GROMACS .gro file of C-alpha atoms in nm:
model
  277
    1UNK     CA    1  -6.970   4.446  -5.919
    2UNK     CA    2  -6.960   4.822  -5.740
    3UNK     CA    3  -7.275   5.031  -5.831
    4UNK     CA    4  -7.219   5.323  -6.061
    5UNK     CA    5  -7.275   5.663  -5.922
    6UNK     CA    6  -7.606   5.735  -6.094
    7UNK     CA    7  -7.779   5.439  -5.995
    8UNK     CA    8  -7.646   5.488  -5.620
    9UNK     CA    9  -7.764   5.839  -5.665
   10UNK     CA   10  -8.123   5.679  -5.737
   11UNK     CA   11  -8.107   5.458  -5.457
   12UNK     CA   12  -8.007   5.750  -5.239
   13UNK     CA   13  -8.342   5.935  -5.347
   14UNK     CA   14  -8.518   5.620  -5.223
   15UNK     CA   15  -8.355   5.547  -4.918
   16UNK     CA   16  -8.043   5.622  -4.686
   17UNK     CA   17  -7.857   5.316  -4.786
   18UNK     CA   18  -7.590   5.463  -5.000
   19UNK     CA   19  -7.337   5.689  -4.789
   20UNK     CA   20  -7.154   5.829  -5.076
   21UNK     CA   21  -7.235   5.871  -5.429
   22UNK     CA   22  -6.870   5.738  -5.566
   23UNK     CA   23  -6.593   5.498  -5.402
   24UNK     CA   24  -6.248   5.679  -5.344
   25UNK     CA   25  -5.975   5.567  -5.565
   26UNK     CA   26  -5.841   5.197  -5.474
   27UNK     CA   27  -6.108   5.161  -5.179
   28UNK     CA   28  -6.075   4.821  -5.052
   29UNK     CA   29  -6.359   4.587  -5.181
   30UNK     CA   30  -6.369   4.426  -4.819
   31UNK     CA   31  -6.491   4.744  -4.677
   32UNK     CA   32  -6.772   4.733  -4.903
   33UNK     CA   33  -7.125   4.550  -4.822
   34UNK     CA   34  -7.405   4.511  -5.070
   35UNK     CA   35  -7.184   4.696  -5.352
   36UNK     CA   36  -7.171   5.020  -5.112
   37UNK     CA   37  -6.888   5.144  -4.885
   38UNK     CA   38  -6.958   5.019  -4.496
   39UNK     CA   39  -7.176   5.273  -4.328
   40UNK     CA   40  -6.945   5.490  -4.071
   41UNK     CA   41  -7.176   5.409  -3.791
   42UNK     CA   42  -7.068   5.039  -3.807
   43UNK     CA   43  -6.694   5.150  -3.700
   44UNK     CA   44  -6.850   5.304  -3.371
   45UNK     CA   45  -7.142   5.095  -3.306
   46UNK     CA   46  -6.956   4.770  -3.191
   47UNK     CA   47  -6.942   4.766  -2.796
   48UNK     CA   48  -6.866   4.591  -2.564
   49UNK     CA   49  -6.713   4.291  -2.805
   50UNK     CA   50  -6.575   4.509  -3.072
   51UNK     CA   51  -6.757   4.298  -3.310
   52UNK     CA   52  -7.039   4.440  -3.569
   53UNK     CA   53  -7.275   4.247  -3.783
   54UNK     CA   54  -7.292   4.450  -4.091
   55UNK     CA   55  -7.664   4.356  -4.159
   56UNK     CA   56  -7.726   4.532  -3.820
   57UNK     CA   57  -7.542   4.878  -3.837
   58UNK     CA   58  -7.568   5.190  -3.989
   59UNK     CA   59  -7.816   5.486  -4.077
   60UNK     CA   60  -8.029   5.210  -4.273
   61UNK     CA   61  -8.128   5.016  -3.965
   62UNK     CA   62  -8.201   5.303  -3.738
   63UNK     CA   63  -8.544   5.431  -3.709
   64UNK     CA   64  -8.428   5.729  -3.522
   65UNK     CA   65  -8.159   5.888  -3.750
   66UNK     CA   66  -8.193   6.061  -4.075
   67UNK     CA   67  -7.909   6.107  -4.343
   68UNK     CA   68  -7.944   6.485  -4.427
   69UNK     CA   69  -7.602   6.620  -4.584
   70UNK     CA   70  -7.221   6.557  -4.631
   71UNK     CA   71  -6.912   6.745  -4.601
   72UNK     CA   72  -6.801   6.787  -4.940
   73UNK     CA   73  -6.431   6.882  -4.877
   74UNK     CA   74  -6.408   6.558  -4.673
   75UNK     CA   75  -6.558   6.361  -4.945
   76UNK     CA   76  -6.335   6.502  -5.185
   77UNK     CA   77  -6.036   6.419  -4.973
   78UNK     CA   78  -6.137   6.049  -4.939
   79UNK     CA   79  -6.375   6.011  -4.662
   80UNK     CA   80  -6.675   5.832  -4.644
   81UNK     CA   81  -6.962   5.939  -4.443
   82UNK     CA   82  -7.267   6.182  -4.370
   83UNK     CA   83  -7.436   6.404  -4.157
   84UNK     CA   84  -7.737   6.345  -4.038
   85UNK     CA   85  -8.052   6.440  -3.745
   86UNK     CA   86  -8.122   6.215  -3.452
   87UNK     CA   87  -8.461   6.222  -3.301
   88UNK     CA   88  -8.593   5.997  -3.022
   89UNK     CA   89  -8.861   5.781  -3.175
   90UNK     CA   90  -9.066   5.802  -2.826
   91UNK     CA   91  -9.047   6.170  -2.803
   92UNK     CA   92  -8.949   6.367  -3.134
   93UNK     CA   93  -8.911   6.681  -2.970
   94UNK     CA   94  -8.548   6.520  -2.839
   95UNK     CA   95  -8.327   6.595  -3.132
   96UNK     CA   96  -7.984   6.653  -3.223
   97UNK     CA   97  -7.737   6.689  -3.541
   98UNK     CA   98  -7.426   6.463  -3.548
   99UNK     CA   99  -7.176   6.320  -3.812
  100UNK     CA  100  -6.975   6.042  -3.888
  101UNK     CA  101  -6.701   5.976  -4.146
  102UNK     CA  102  -6.386   5.747  -4.200
  103UNK     CA  103  -6.118   5.687  -4.442
  104UNK     CA  104  -5.904   5.398  -4.498
  105UNK     CA  105  -5.539   5.492  -4.424
  106UNK     CA  106  -5.363   5.157  -4.483
  107UNK     CA  107  -5.346   4.771  -4.474
  108UNK     CA  108  -5.125   4.518  -4.317
  109UNK     CA  109  -5.158   4.162  -4.236
  110UNK     CA  110  -5.513   4.154  -4.300
  111UNK     CA  111  -5.583   4.442  -4.117
  112UNK     CA  112  -5.699   4.764  -4.260
  113UNK     CA  113  -5.635   5.116  -4.059
  114UNK     CA  114  -5.941   5.319  -4.051
  115UNK     CA  115  -5.926   5.667  -3.917
  116UNK     CA  116  -6.300   5.789  -3.795
  117UNK     CA  117  -6.469   6.124  -3.714
  118UNK     CA  118  -6.790   6.143  -3.546
  119UNK     CA  119  -7.000   6.376  -3.299
  120UNK     CA  120  -7.348   6.258  -3.157
  121UNK     CA  121  -7.476   6.618  -3.153
  122UNK     CA  122  -7.294   6.726  -2.824
  123UNK     CA  123  -7.003   6.921  -2.790
  124UNK     CA  124  -6.742   6.653  -2.829
  125UNK     CA  125  -6.567   6.607  -3.161
  126UNK     CA  126  -6.436   6.235  -3.146
  127UNK     CA  127  -6.142   6.078  -3.365
  128UNK     CA  128  -6.020   5.774  -3.357
  129UNK     CA  129  -5.740   5.521  -3.509
  130UNK     CA  130  -5.885   5.159  -3.553
  131UNK     CA  131  -5.756   4.811  -3.693
  132UNK     CA  132  -6.043   4.643  -3.906
  133UNK     CA  133  -6.098   4.282  -3.987
  134UNK     CA  134  -6.379   4.130  -4.171
  135UNK     CA  135  -6.526   3.783  -4.168
  136UNK     CA  136  -6.804   3.728  -4.394
  137UNK     CA  137  -7.043   3.990  -4.281
  138UNK     CA  138  -6.873   4.046  -3.937
  139UNK     CA  139  -6.645   4.350  -3.849
  140UNK     CA  140  -6.382   4.351  -3.619
  141UNK     CA  141  -6.282   4.676  -3.478
  142UNK     CA  142  -5.987   4.726  -3.260
  143UNK     CA  143  -5.926   5.046  -3.135
  144UNK     CA  144  -5.554   5.201  -3.133
  145UNK     CA  145  -5.612   5.548  -3.011
  146UNK     CA  146  -5.937   5.787  -2.989
  147UNK     CA  147  -6.008   6.109  -2.800
  148UNK     CA  148  -6.216   6.417  -2.795
  149UNK     CA  149  -6.020   6.720  -2.909
  150UNK     CA  150  -5.732   6.835  -2.702
  151UNK     CA  151  -5.809   6.489  -2.475
  152UNK     CA  152  -5.634   6.257  -2.689
  153UNK     CA  153  -5.774   6.383  -3.034
  154UNK     CA  154  -5.600   6.213  -3.333
  155UNK     CA  155  -5.487   6.379  -3.644
  156UNK     CA  156  -5.252   6.341  -3.949
  157UNK     CA  157  -5.266   5.941  -3.993
  158UNK     CA  158  -5.040   5.812  -4.223
  159UNK     CA  159  -4.957   5.459  -4.261
  160UNK     CA  160  -4.620   5.314  -4.469
  161UNK     CA  161  -4.596   4.945  -4.504
  162UNK     CA  162  -4.620   4.815  -4.134
  163UNK     CA  163  -4.521   5.145  -3.990
  164UNK     CA  164  -4.865   5.389  -3.850
  165UNK     CA  165  -4.760   5.744  -3.781
  166UNK     CA  166  -5.025   5.984  -3.605
  167UNK     CA  167  -5.058   6.285  -3.396
  168UNK     CA  168  -5.204   6.323  -3.100
  169UNK     CA  169  -5.371   6.647  -2.951
  170UNK     CA  170  -5.235   6.725  -2.585
  171UNK     CA  171  -5.320   6.978  -2.304
  172UNK     CA  172  -5.047   7.124  -2.055
  173UNK     CA  173  -5.134   6.833  -1.792
  174UNK     CA  174  -5.038   6.593  -2.050
  175UNK     CA  175  -4.678   6.688  -2.080
  176UNK     CA  176  -4.639   6.546  -1.680
  177UNK     CA  177  -4.824   6.224  -1.813
  178UNK     CA  178  -4.569   6.218  -2.144
  179UNK     CA  179  -4.276   6.256  -1.938
  180UNK     CA  180  -4.395   6.062  -1.627
  181UNK     CA  181  -4.258   6.352  -1.406
  182UNK     CA  182  -4.496   6.463  -1.159
  183UNK     CA  183  -4.321   6.461  -0.834
  184UNK     CA  184  -4.557   6.744  -0.646
  185UNK     CA  185  -4.871   6.595  -0.779
  186UNK     CA  186  -5.028   6.831  -0.961
  187UNK     CA  187  -5.356   6.789  -1.066
  188UNK     CA  188  -5.551   6.843  -1.370
  189UNK     CA  189  -5.764   7.125  -1.419
  190UNK     CA  190  -5.669   7.268  -1.057
  191UNK     CA  191  -5.307   7.298  -1.136
  192UNK     CA  192  -5.272   7.291  -1.504
  193UNK     CA  193  -5.528   7.321  -1.799
  194UNK     CA  194  -5.635   7.013  -1.908
  195UNK     CA  195  -5.975   7.060  -2.092
  196UNK     CA  196  -6.083   6.952  -2.425
  197UNK     CA  197  -6.044   7.302  -2.569
  198UNK     CA  198  -5.735   7.366  -2.400
  199UNK     CA  199  -5.489   7.231  -2.675
  200UNK     CA  200  -5.107   7.307  -2.631
  201UNK     CA  201  -4.955   7.098  -2.917
  202UNK     CA  202  -4.929   6.772  -3.047
  203UNK     CA  203  -4.751   6.445  -2.962
  204UNK     CA  204  -4.639   6.241  -3.258
  205UNK     CA  205  -4.615   5.842  -3.256
  206UNK     CA  206  -4.514   5.561  -3.448
  207UNK     CA  207  -4.654   5.201  -3.398
  208UNK     CA  208  -4.486   4.894  -3.572
  209UNK     CA  209  -4.791   4.682  -3.649
  210UNK     CA  210  -4.588   4.362  -3.726
  211UNK     CA  211  -4.604   4.293  -3.332
  212UNK     CA  212  -4.945   4.321  -3.214
  213UNK     CA  213  -4.828   4.403  -2.863
  214UNK     CA  214  -4.577   4.656  -2.979
  215UNK     CA  215  -4.638   4.987  -2.771
  216UNK     CA  216  -4.673   5.324  -2.921
  217UNK     CA  217  -4.335   5.524  -2.959
  218UNK     CA  218  -4.339   5.884  -2.888
  219UNK     CA  219  -4.119   6.057  -3.169
  220UNK     CA  220  -4.177   6.445  -3.086
  221UNK     CA  221  -4.407   6.674  -2.885
  222UNK     CA  222  -4.462   7.012  -3.125
  223UNK     CA  223  -4.605   7.301  -2.950
  224UNK     CA  224  -4.889   7.474  -3.178
  225UNK     CA  225  -4.826   7.799  -3.343
  226UNK     CA  226  -5.127   7.948  -3.250
  227UNK     CA  227  -5.149   7.873  -2.877
  228UNK     CA  228  -5.146   8.181  -2.626
  229UNK     CA  229  -4.878   8.125  -2.358
  230UNK     CA  230  -4.945   8.463  -2.175
  231UNK     CA  231  -5.257   8.372  -2.016
  232UNK     CA  232  -5.363   8.096  -1.805
  233UNK     CA  233  -5.697   7.893  -1.811
  234UNK     CA  234  -5.917   8.056  -1.545
  235UNK     CA  235  -5.974   7.693  -1.403
  236UNK     CA  236  -5.606   7.676  -1.297
  237UNK     CA  237  -5.349   7.786  -1.055
  238UNK     CA  238  -5.180   8.062  -1.231
  239UNK     CA  239  -4.845   8.011  -1.083
  240UNK     CA  240  -4.816   7.680  -1.238
  241UNK     CA  241  -4.967   7.733  -1.564
  242UNK     CA  242  -4.828   8.073  -1.610
  243UNK     CA  243  -4.496   7.972  -1.523
  244UNK     CA  244  -4.476   7.677  -1.770
  245UNK     CA  245  -4.599   7.896  -2.037
  246UNK     CA  246  -4.324   8.130  -1.974
  247UNK     CA  247  -4.079   7.806  -2.019
  248UNK     CA  248  -4.251   7.713  -2.360
  249UNK     CA  249  -4.279   8.051  -2.467
  250UNK     CA  250  -3.914   8.140  -2.413
  251UNK     CA  251  -3.816   7.820  -2.629
  252UNK     CA  252  -4.063   7.941  -2.897
  253UNK     CA  253  -3.923   8.267  -2.908
  254UNK     CA  254  -3.578   8.109  -2.952
  255UNK     CA  255  -3.694   7.904  -3.227
  256UNK     CA  256  -3.753   7.581  -3.072
  257UNK     CA  257  -4.097   7.463  -3.110
  258UNK     CA  258  -4.070   7.075  -3.150
  259UNK     CA  259  -3.899   6.857  -2.839
  260UNK     CA  260  -3.765   6.482  -2.862
  261UNK     CA  261  -3.874   6.275  -2.580
  262UNK     CA  262  -3.545   6.348  -2.414
  263UNK     CA  263  -3.576   6.726  -2.476
  264UNK     CA  264  -3.902   6.692  -2.330
  265UNK     CA  265  -3.786   6.542  -2.054
  266UNK     CA  266  -3.534   6.811  -1.978
  267UNK     CA  267  -3.820   7.052  -2.022
  268UNK     CA  268  -4.057   6.904  -1.790
  269UNK     CA  269  -3.771   6.851  -1.537
  270UNK     CA  270  -3.695   7.225  -1.532
  271UNK     CA  271  -4.050   7.310  -1.499
  272UNK     CA  272  -4.080   7.105  -1.164
  273UNK     CA  273  -3.743   7.296  -1.035
  274UNK     CA  274  -3.848   7.633  -1.120
  275UNK     CA  275  -4.225   7.633  -1.117
  276UNK     CA  276  -4.387   7.386  -0.869
  277UNK     CA  277  -4.152   7.473  -0.528
   0.00000   0.00000   0.00000
């Protein structure tokens, strides 16, 4: 039987065991432990085997971590998690503040799809999609995709039956990787923007969960509305980046912001002919 909110609140006052006062609607029983939602850190503390014992993971088993707050907007949106302070037990002066949240996106064939948000106190804001199974008190967490902001950060996940859809944030250099068109061996950072804060748009994918060996299928690439296509990053070769910016900018100006894989291939083929000679 699940803890009632008032009881969970009482326990929270005595320890950090309750990571959320209430459970989202239709929250799966398999992702609870001792009548509480599984601690969000249990989905990240699973290296190298991707297996995690539920009696050893999470804030309640860490002497260096203290839960201090939660993002109410995330909680209201169905996420489980918290903000925390971390301090080095050998040197309390070494401290950082982070967060860890997750949301259950779907379920198919005994596997839960879990979307996780994490920050350990640095500049990285990591997102991931994972397929999670549970056997007794052990979790198996199989990552699908993960990344940091523009370097593979995941957003807008949804699942309908066995089809998982999601977007991955991309940089200008990623366009060459997506199309497998880099005949002139342009380099990330040196020739085209590739930093974690250099988002140019998102690549949207579908994944069929019926076949465990199924590859992600690229559906489209959509360029961000707020990107500045007039200035290149200072770390790049202006000729390459500015030329690409002009091509994308001309397309957006004409009303085209989203590209199918075939259309993206044509755009990058044009870039290679006009901008890299």
